[in-house]
Amino acid sequence: MFSDTDYSTTVWSHFRAPKNAGEFHAGTPGVLSGTAGTRKHGRVVAFHLQVMADGRVADCRYRVYGCPATIALCSLTSEILKGGPLAAAAAYSVVALAEQLGLPAEKRAAAITIEDAIRNAAGRYNSHLRSTQASTEFTREL
Amino acid sequence: MSIYLDNNATTPLDPRVLDAMLPWLQGTHGNPASIHRPGRAARAALDKARAQVATLVNAQPAQVVFTSGGTEADNLALKGACSGIPRGHVLISAIEHAAVQAPAEDLRRQGWQVRRIPVDADCRIELNGLKKILDHDVCLVSVMLANNETGAIQDVKSVVAAAREHGALVHTDAIQVIGKLPVDFVTLGVGLLSLSAHKLGGPRGVGALIVDRRVDLVPQITGGGQEHAQRGGTEDLAGIIGFGKAAELAYLELDARRRHMQGLRDTLEAGIRAMHGIRIFAEHAERLPNTVQLGVTGFDGEMVVMELDKRGIAVSSGSACHSGSGRPSHVLLAMGVDEVQARSAVRISFGMQNTVDDVHTLLASLTTLASKRSGALAPA
Amino acid sequence: MKQKIIYLDYAATTPVDPRVAEKMCQCLTCEGMFANPASAHAPGRAARGAVERARSQVAALVGAEAGEIIFTSGATESDNLAIKGVAHFYQQKGRHLITSRIEHKAVLDTCKQLERDGFQVTWLKPDVDGLIQPSMVEQALRPDTVLVSIMHVNNEIGTINDIAAIGRITRAKGVYLHVDAAQSAGKLPIDLKDLHVDLMSFSGHKLYGPKGIGALYVRSQPRVQLDPLMHVGGHEHGLRSGTLATHQIVGMGEAFELARQELANEAPQLSALRDELWRALHAAIPEAVVNGHPTQRVCGILNVAFPGIEGESLLFACGALAVSSGSACTSADREPSFVLRALGRDDQLAGSSIRFSIGRFTTAAEVEAAVRIVGEEYHRLLDLAPAG
């Protein structure tokens, strides 16, 4: 009952056909997962980052319960984070992305929820890989 | 073929307005409150009409509150402005339409002081009379922009200047003026201005109140939050779109309309002046280009209306809302016209569909009518 | 990407029936009855005749006398006129009103306004099926109660209240009963001769008539009196002023006339189509649940909760359907429906509920297509969501 005119074409197309949705296969190495939000508050985001030994994000997956903006932002963010350093992922401002896309201010909470999920995932990096070389690089980059 | 000369009561719908309305009378259309596509299409059409009406009177679209007509606009203006504030004084002119008088009466029953602003013999409000009764207890002054019976135009700008000194809000009923003369909400300086669609070629059942943002208006019909929460209820979509179109056309064609109607009026008045026993009320006032109120000596106005009706000419013996009441016009009485003369009143109001032939037919009928009775109407 | 829209939002507003539009157009043209019905001349008399015919048509659908029908600018104004009119006129007798939490906004907002003005209002809560039981009304009655306002059919969930039983209670206590029948007129048989209803609101645009016109039934025997909302003597028996819009009134009259002729055929057909909609939806989405009473429901409305997914996304995903997430008049503020919350649905379930409302021009093919779209999109969104 809604159409592309409510949201920009970019948001609309990512909502209609989100990229990188889902989860990694069980046993995929280097996967960090973080969640944020509650169903009661209208959105839940589970973000999964596959981090390589050099501290780069090789791939992303996510699952999302939420409004069209939340879904589209997950999809867009997953595309942007792919191939970049984990530090950049952890510092990435989904709020700024939402603003660039012209989403209304009330969608800010959606962006913050996604940032929280990504940071929760990135935050596991130290505990999981503390002893590795990648960990040192990651710390230096931060 | 009948000749319709009662355009101040209601105008025929302009065919172009009908064309604009037809798509909205047929097919599937959403409720403007719905957020799906048909709903938003309806909302967009509503907004366009709002802008068209705003343009006609030089107001902002957000200042337009659509209503079910001029009567509701007037009621909303008076009762909406006076609800929820301590009771004070309301001043209305002695020549207001019933749509202003009646809510004023209701305010009086609720304990408000309501006073009438007098008019002179030519149906113009007396500014000195207004200044005498204006004081800081006055919350609202309501003076129409032009009278519906005589067509006399009121100096509302001066009313606003006088009221402003005392902090009083001014409402003007501009229903008879739009489509005939320019109306400028900003220049007039009023806080509230009433409009109606069916007096300028638009459909009936639609009106608007233009509301200055500084005016704290209490809604009179609640529920749904439509019209900036000032008037609840699903909008008469086709009607409002018709109003918008009529306003747009009136805006574009104003000069031509004024010239056309004034030409007919001048022809009629020249013919009338050549007859004995017919006077023109408010003759010396600046008047609407389409309105002539006649006093036909020795005749009852109602009877003249019936006689002309038999000949296929539709005129009015006063304002339509009064017909059948048997009371002489309060407007004429306020002008100091005696009751017998007031009862002889006949109003001719032209519209864009009228022709010079219509005027000549009317003049001929008036002459024939006169020959039946003691030569009172015979040519000089 | 312009898709063809499947319109399933008849409870928000209906298309104007082409037969109604034709009658309205006749009135709107110069040759037709454009004159002011208050005018004495011939065109004025013709317009008045058309108005009176329409009044009889409206009255005939609901078993009223023509003289008991007042035309208004819509059901919202009718509700305002009925409730404020009775409250103000009889305030010496008492200043207590009873209504329910699931009324249309026109009733809720009007009662809230009266509450601010010093009247007392009892707000009845519906039972788990969304019904206002007559016993609830009976228990809420007080010696100073002057008016009970209960809707016939709820606009969001379509449940039918037993207004006959409520009327017997209010009549026995000498309390006036107002019923908002905007959603029931033309869909359920209504015979005001057999009902103890004093005031009833009707809408044109919910029954294939135009928007911006409605009516209020005001019982003459025993008589109920009202304070008018808008003042100017003359029009509509002094209860409602302003120049009557002949084309609007004629349109409403014709719409009610058609409803009277077609009610007996149309209601069972719509019920069957609605049942098919639910059967197919439930087959596609076994988790879906109906909001409101399972059987005591009007023919055209089906309100369904879709657990596990977020409401706005479902609505956007089903972009080819014109449906409603709440009542149309409350959709704009996007809050979970107060009716569904009153039924005990949590915000999440209320938020993922869709009201399908079908009507005269809905086809079986449209219903089938709607089910396919909702089914596909529901499962897509469910797959996208994290577990739990």
CSV table of C-alpha atoms in Angstrom, one decimal, chain B residues 207-361:
chain,number,residue,atom,x,y,z
B,207,GLY,CA,-16.4,26.9,2.3
B,208,ALA,CA,-13.3,27.9,4.1
B,209,LEU,CA,-12.1,30.0,7.0
B,210,ILE,CA,-8.8,31.8,6.6
B,211,VAL,CA,-7.2,31.8,10.0
B,212,ASP,CA,-4.2,34.0,11.0
B,213,ARG,CA,-1.7,31.8,12.8
B,214,ARG,CA,-1.8,34.1,15.8
B,215,VAL,CA,-5.5,33.4,16.3
B,216,ASP,CA,-6.2,30.7,18.9
B,217,LEU,CA,-9.3,29.0,17.5
B,218,VAL,CA,-11.2,26.3,19.4
B,219,PRO,CA,-12.5,23.7,16.9
B,220,GLN,CA,-16.3,23.3,16.9
B,221,ILE,CA,-16.4,19.9,15.1
B,222,THR,CA,-13.9,17.5,16.7
B,223,GLY,CA,-12.6,14.1,15.7
B,224,GLY,CA,-10.0,12.9,13.3
B,225,GLY,CA,-7.7,15.9,13.5
B,226,GLN,CA,-8.3,17.1,9.9
B,227,GLU,CA,-7.7,20.7,8.8
B,228,HIS,CA,-4.8,21.3,11.1
B,229,ALA,CA,-7.0,20.0,14.0
B,230,GLN,CA,-9.3,22.9,13.5
B,231,ARG,CA,-12.2,21.0,11.9
B,232,GLY,CA,-12.7,17.3,12.1
B,233,GLY,CA,-14.3,15.0,9.6
B,234,THR,CA,-13.4,13.4,6.2
B,235,GLU,CA,-13.1,16.1,3.7
B,236,ASP,CA,-15.6,16.6,0.9
B,237,LEU,CA,-12.9,15.9,-1.6
B,238,ALA,CA,-14.7,16.5,-4.9
B,239,GLY,CA,-16.3,19.7,-3.4
B,240,ILE,CA,-13.0,21.0,-2.2
B,241,ILE,CA,-11.3,20.3,-5.5
B,242,GLY,CA,-14.2,22.2,-7.2
B,243,PHE,CA,-13.7,25.1,-4.8
B,244,GLY,CA,-10.0,25.1,-5.7
B,245,LYS,CA,-10.7,25.2,-9.4
B,246,ALA,CA,-13.3,27.9,-9.0
B,247,ALA,CA,-10.9,30.0,-7.0
B,248,GLU,CA,-8.2,29.5,-9.5
B,249,LEU,CA,-10.5,30.6,-12.4
B,250,ALA,CA,-11.8,33.6,-10.4
B,251,TYR,CA,-8.2,34.6,-9.7
B,252,LEU,CA,-7.3,34.5,-13.4
B,253,GLU,CA,-10.5,36.0,-14.7
B,254,LEU,CA,-11.2,38.6,-12.1
B,255,ASP,CA,-10.9,41.7,-14.3
B,256,ALA,CA,-13.1,40.2,-17.1
B,257,ARG,CA,-15.7,39.1,-14.6
B,258,ARG,CA,-15.8,42.5,-12.9
B,259,ARG,CA,-16.2,44.3,-16.2
B,260,HIS,CA,-18.9,41.9,-17.5
B,261,MET,CA,-21.0,42.1,-14.4
B,262,GLN,CA,-20.6,45.8,-13.9
B,263,GLY,CA,-21.7,46.3,-17.6
B,264,LEU,CA,-24.9,44.4,-16.9
B,265,ARG,CA,-25.5,46.3,-13.6
B,266,ASP,CA,-25.0,49.7,-15.3
B,267,THR,CA,-27.4,48.8,-18.1
B,268,LEU,CA,-30.0,47.7,-15.6
B,269,GLU,CA,-29.5,50.8,-13.4
B,270,ALA,CA,-29.8,53.1,-16.5
B,271,GLY,CA,-33.1,51.4,-17.4
B,272,ILE,CA,-34.3,51.6,-13.8
B,273,ARG,CA,-33.5,55.3,-13.5
B,274,ALA,CA,-35.7,55.8,-16.5
B,275,MET,CA,-38.7,54.4,-14.6
B,276,HIS,CA,-40.7,56.1,-11.9
B,277,GLY,CA,-41.3,54.5,-8.6
B,278,ILE,CA,-38.2,52.4,-8.4
B,279,ARG,CA,-35.3,53.2,-6.1
B,280,ILE,CA,-31.9,51.7,-5.8
B,281,PHE,CA,-30.9,51.0,-2.2
B,282,ALA,CA,-27.4,52.0,-1.1
B,283,GLU,CA,-27.1,53.9,-4.3
B,284,HIS,CA,-24.3,56.2,-3.2
B,285,ALA,CA,-22.2,53.5,-1.6
B,286,GLU,CA,-19.3,51.7,-3.4
B,287,ARG,CA,-21.0,48.4,-4.3
B,288,LEU,CA,-20.3,45.0,-5.7
B,289,PRO,CA,-20.3,45.0,-9.5
B,290,ASN,CA,-23.1,42.5,-9.7
B,291,THR,CA,-25.7,43.6,-7.1
B,292,VAL,CA,-28.7,45.9,-7.3
B,293,GLN,CA,-31.3,46.1,-4.7
B,294,LEU,CA,-34.4,47.8,-5.8
B,295,GLY,CA,-37.4,49.2,-3.9
B,296,VAL,CA,-40.5,48.9,-6.1
B,297,THR,CA,-43.0,51.5,-4.7
B,298,GLY,CA,-46.5,50.1,-4.2
B,299,PHE,CA,-45.4,46.5,-4.6
B,300,ASP,CA,-44.6,43.8,-2.1
B,301,GLY,CA,-41.1,42.4,-3.0
B,302,GLU,CA,-42.3,38.8,-2.5
B,303,MET,CA,-45.0,39.5,-5.1
B,304,VAL,CA,-42.6,40.9,-7.6
B,305,VAL,CA,-40.5,37.8,-7.1
B,306,MET,CA,-43.5,35.5,-7.8
B,307,GLU,CA,-44.6,37.6,-10.8
B,308,LEU,CA,-41.1,37.5,-12.4
B,309,ASP,CA,-40.9,33.8,-11.5
B,310,LYS,CA,-44.0,33.2,-13.6
B,311,ARG,CA,-42.1,34.9,-16.5
B,312,GLY,CA,-39.1,32.6,-16.0
B,313,ILE,CA,-37.0,35.2,-14.2
B,314,ALA,CA,-35.5,34.2,-10.9
B,315,VAL,CA,-34.7,37.1,-8.5
B,316,SER,CA,-34.8,37.4,-4.7
B,317,SER,CA,-36.8,39.5,-2.3
B,318,GLY,CA,-33.8,39.6,0.1
B,319,SER,CA,-31.3,37.1,1.1
B,320,ALA,CA,-32.3,33.6,0.2
B,321,CYS,CA,-32.0,32.5,3.8
B,322,HIS,CA,-34.8,34.8,4.7
B,323,SER,CA,-37.3,34.0,2.0
B,324,GLY,CA,-40.6,32.9,3.3
B,325,SER,CA,-40.0,34.5,6.7
B,326,GLY,CA,-42.2,37.4,5.9
B,327,ARG,CA,-40.0,39.8,7.9
B,328,PRO,CA,-38.6,42.8,6.1
B,329,SER,CA,-34.9,42.9,5.6
B,330,HIS,CA,-32.9,43.7,8.7
B,331,VAL,CA,-30.3,45.4,6.5
B,332,LEU,CA,-32.7,47.9,5.0
B,333,LEU,CA,-34.2,48.6,8.5
B,334,ALA,CA,-30.7,49.2,9.8
B,335,MET,CA,-30.2,51.7,7.0
B,336,GLY,CA,-33.3,53.6,8.2
B,337,VAL,CA,-35.6,52.5,5.4
B,338,ASP,CA,-39.2,52.3,6.6
B,339,GLU,CA,-40.9,49.0,6.8
B,340,VAL,CA,-43.2,49.4,3.8
B,341,GLN,CA,-40.3,50.4,1.6
B,342,ALA,CA,-38.2,47.6,3.0
B,343,ARG,CA,-40.9,45.1,2.1
B,344,SER,CA,-40.8,46.3,-1.5
B,345,ALA,CA,-37.2,45.2,-1.9
B,346,VAL,CA,-36.1,43.0,-4.8
B,347,ARG,CA,-32.5,42.0,-5.3
B,348,ILE,CA,-31.0,41.4,-8.7
B,349,SER,CA,-27.6,39.7,-8.7
B,350,PHE,CA,-25.8,39.0,-11.9
B,351,GLY,CA,-23.4,36.2,-12.8
B,352,MET,CA,-21.1,35.3,-15.6
B,353,GLN,CA,-23.8,33.4,-17.5
B,354,ASN,CA,-26.1,36.5,-17.7
B,355,THR,CA,-26.3,38.6,-20.9
B,356,VAL,CA,-27.4,42.1,-21.8
B,357,ASP,CA,-30.5,40.4,-23.3
B,358,ASP,CA,-31.3,39.1,-19.8
B,359,VAL,CA,-31.3,42.7,-18.6
B,360,HIS,CA,-33.6,43.9,-21.3
B,361,THR,CA,-36.0,41.0,-20.7
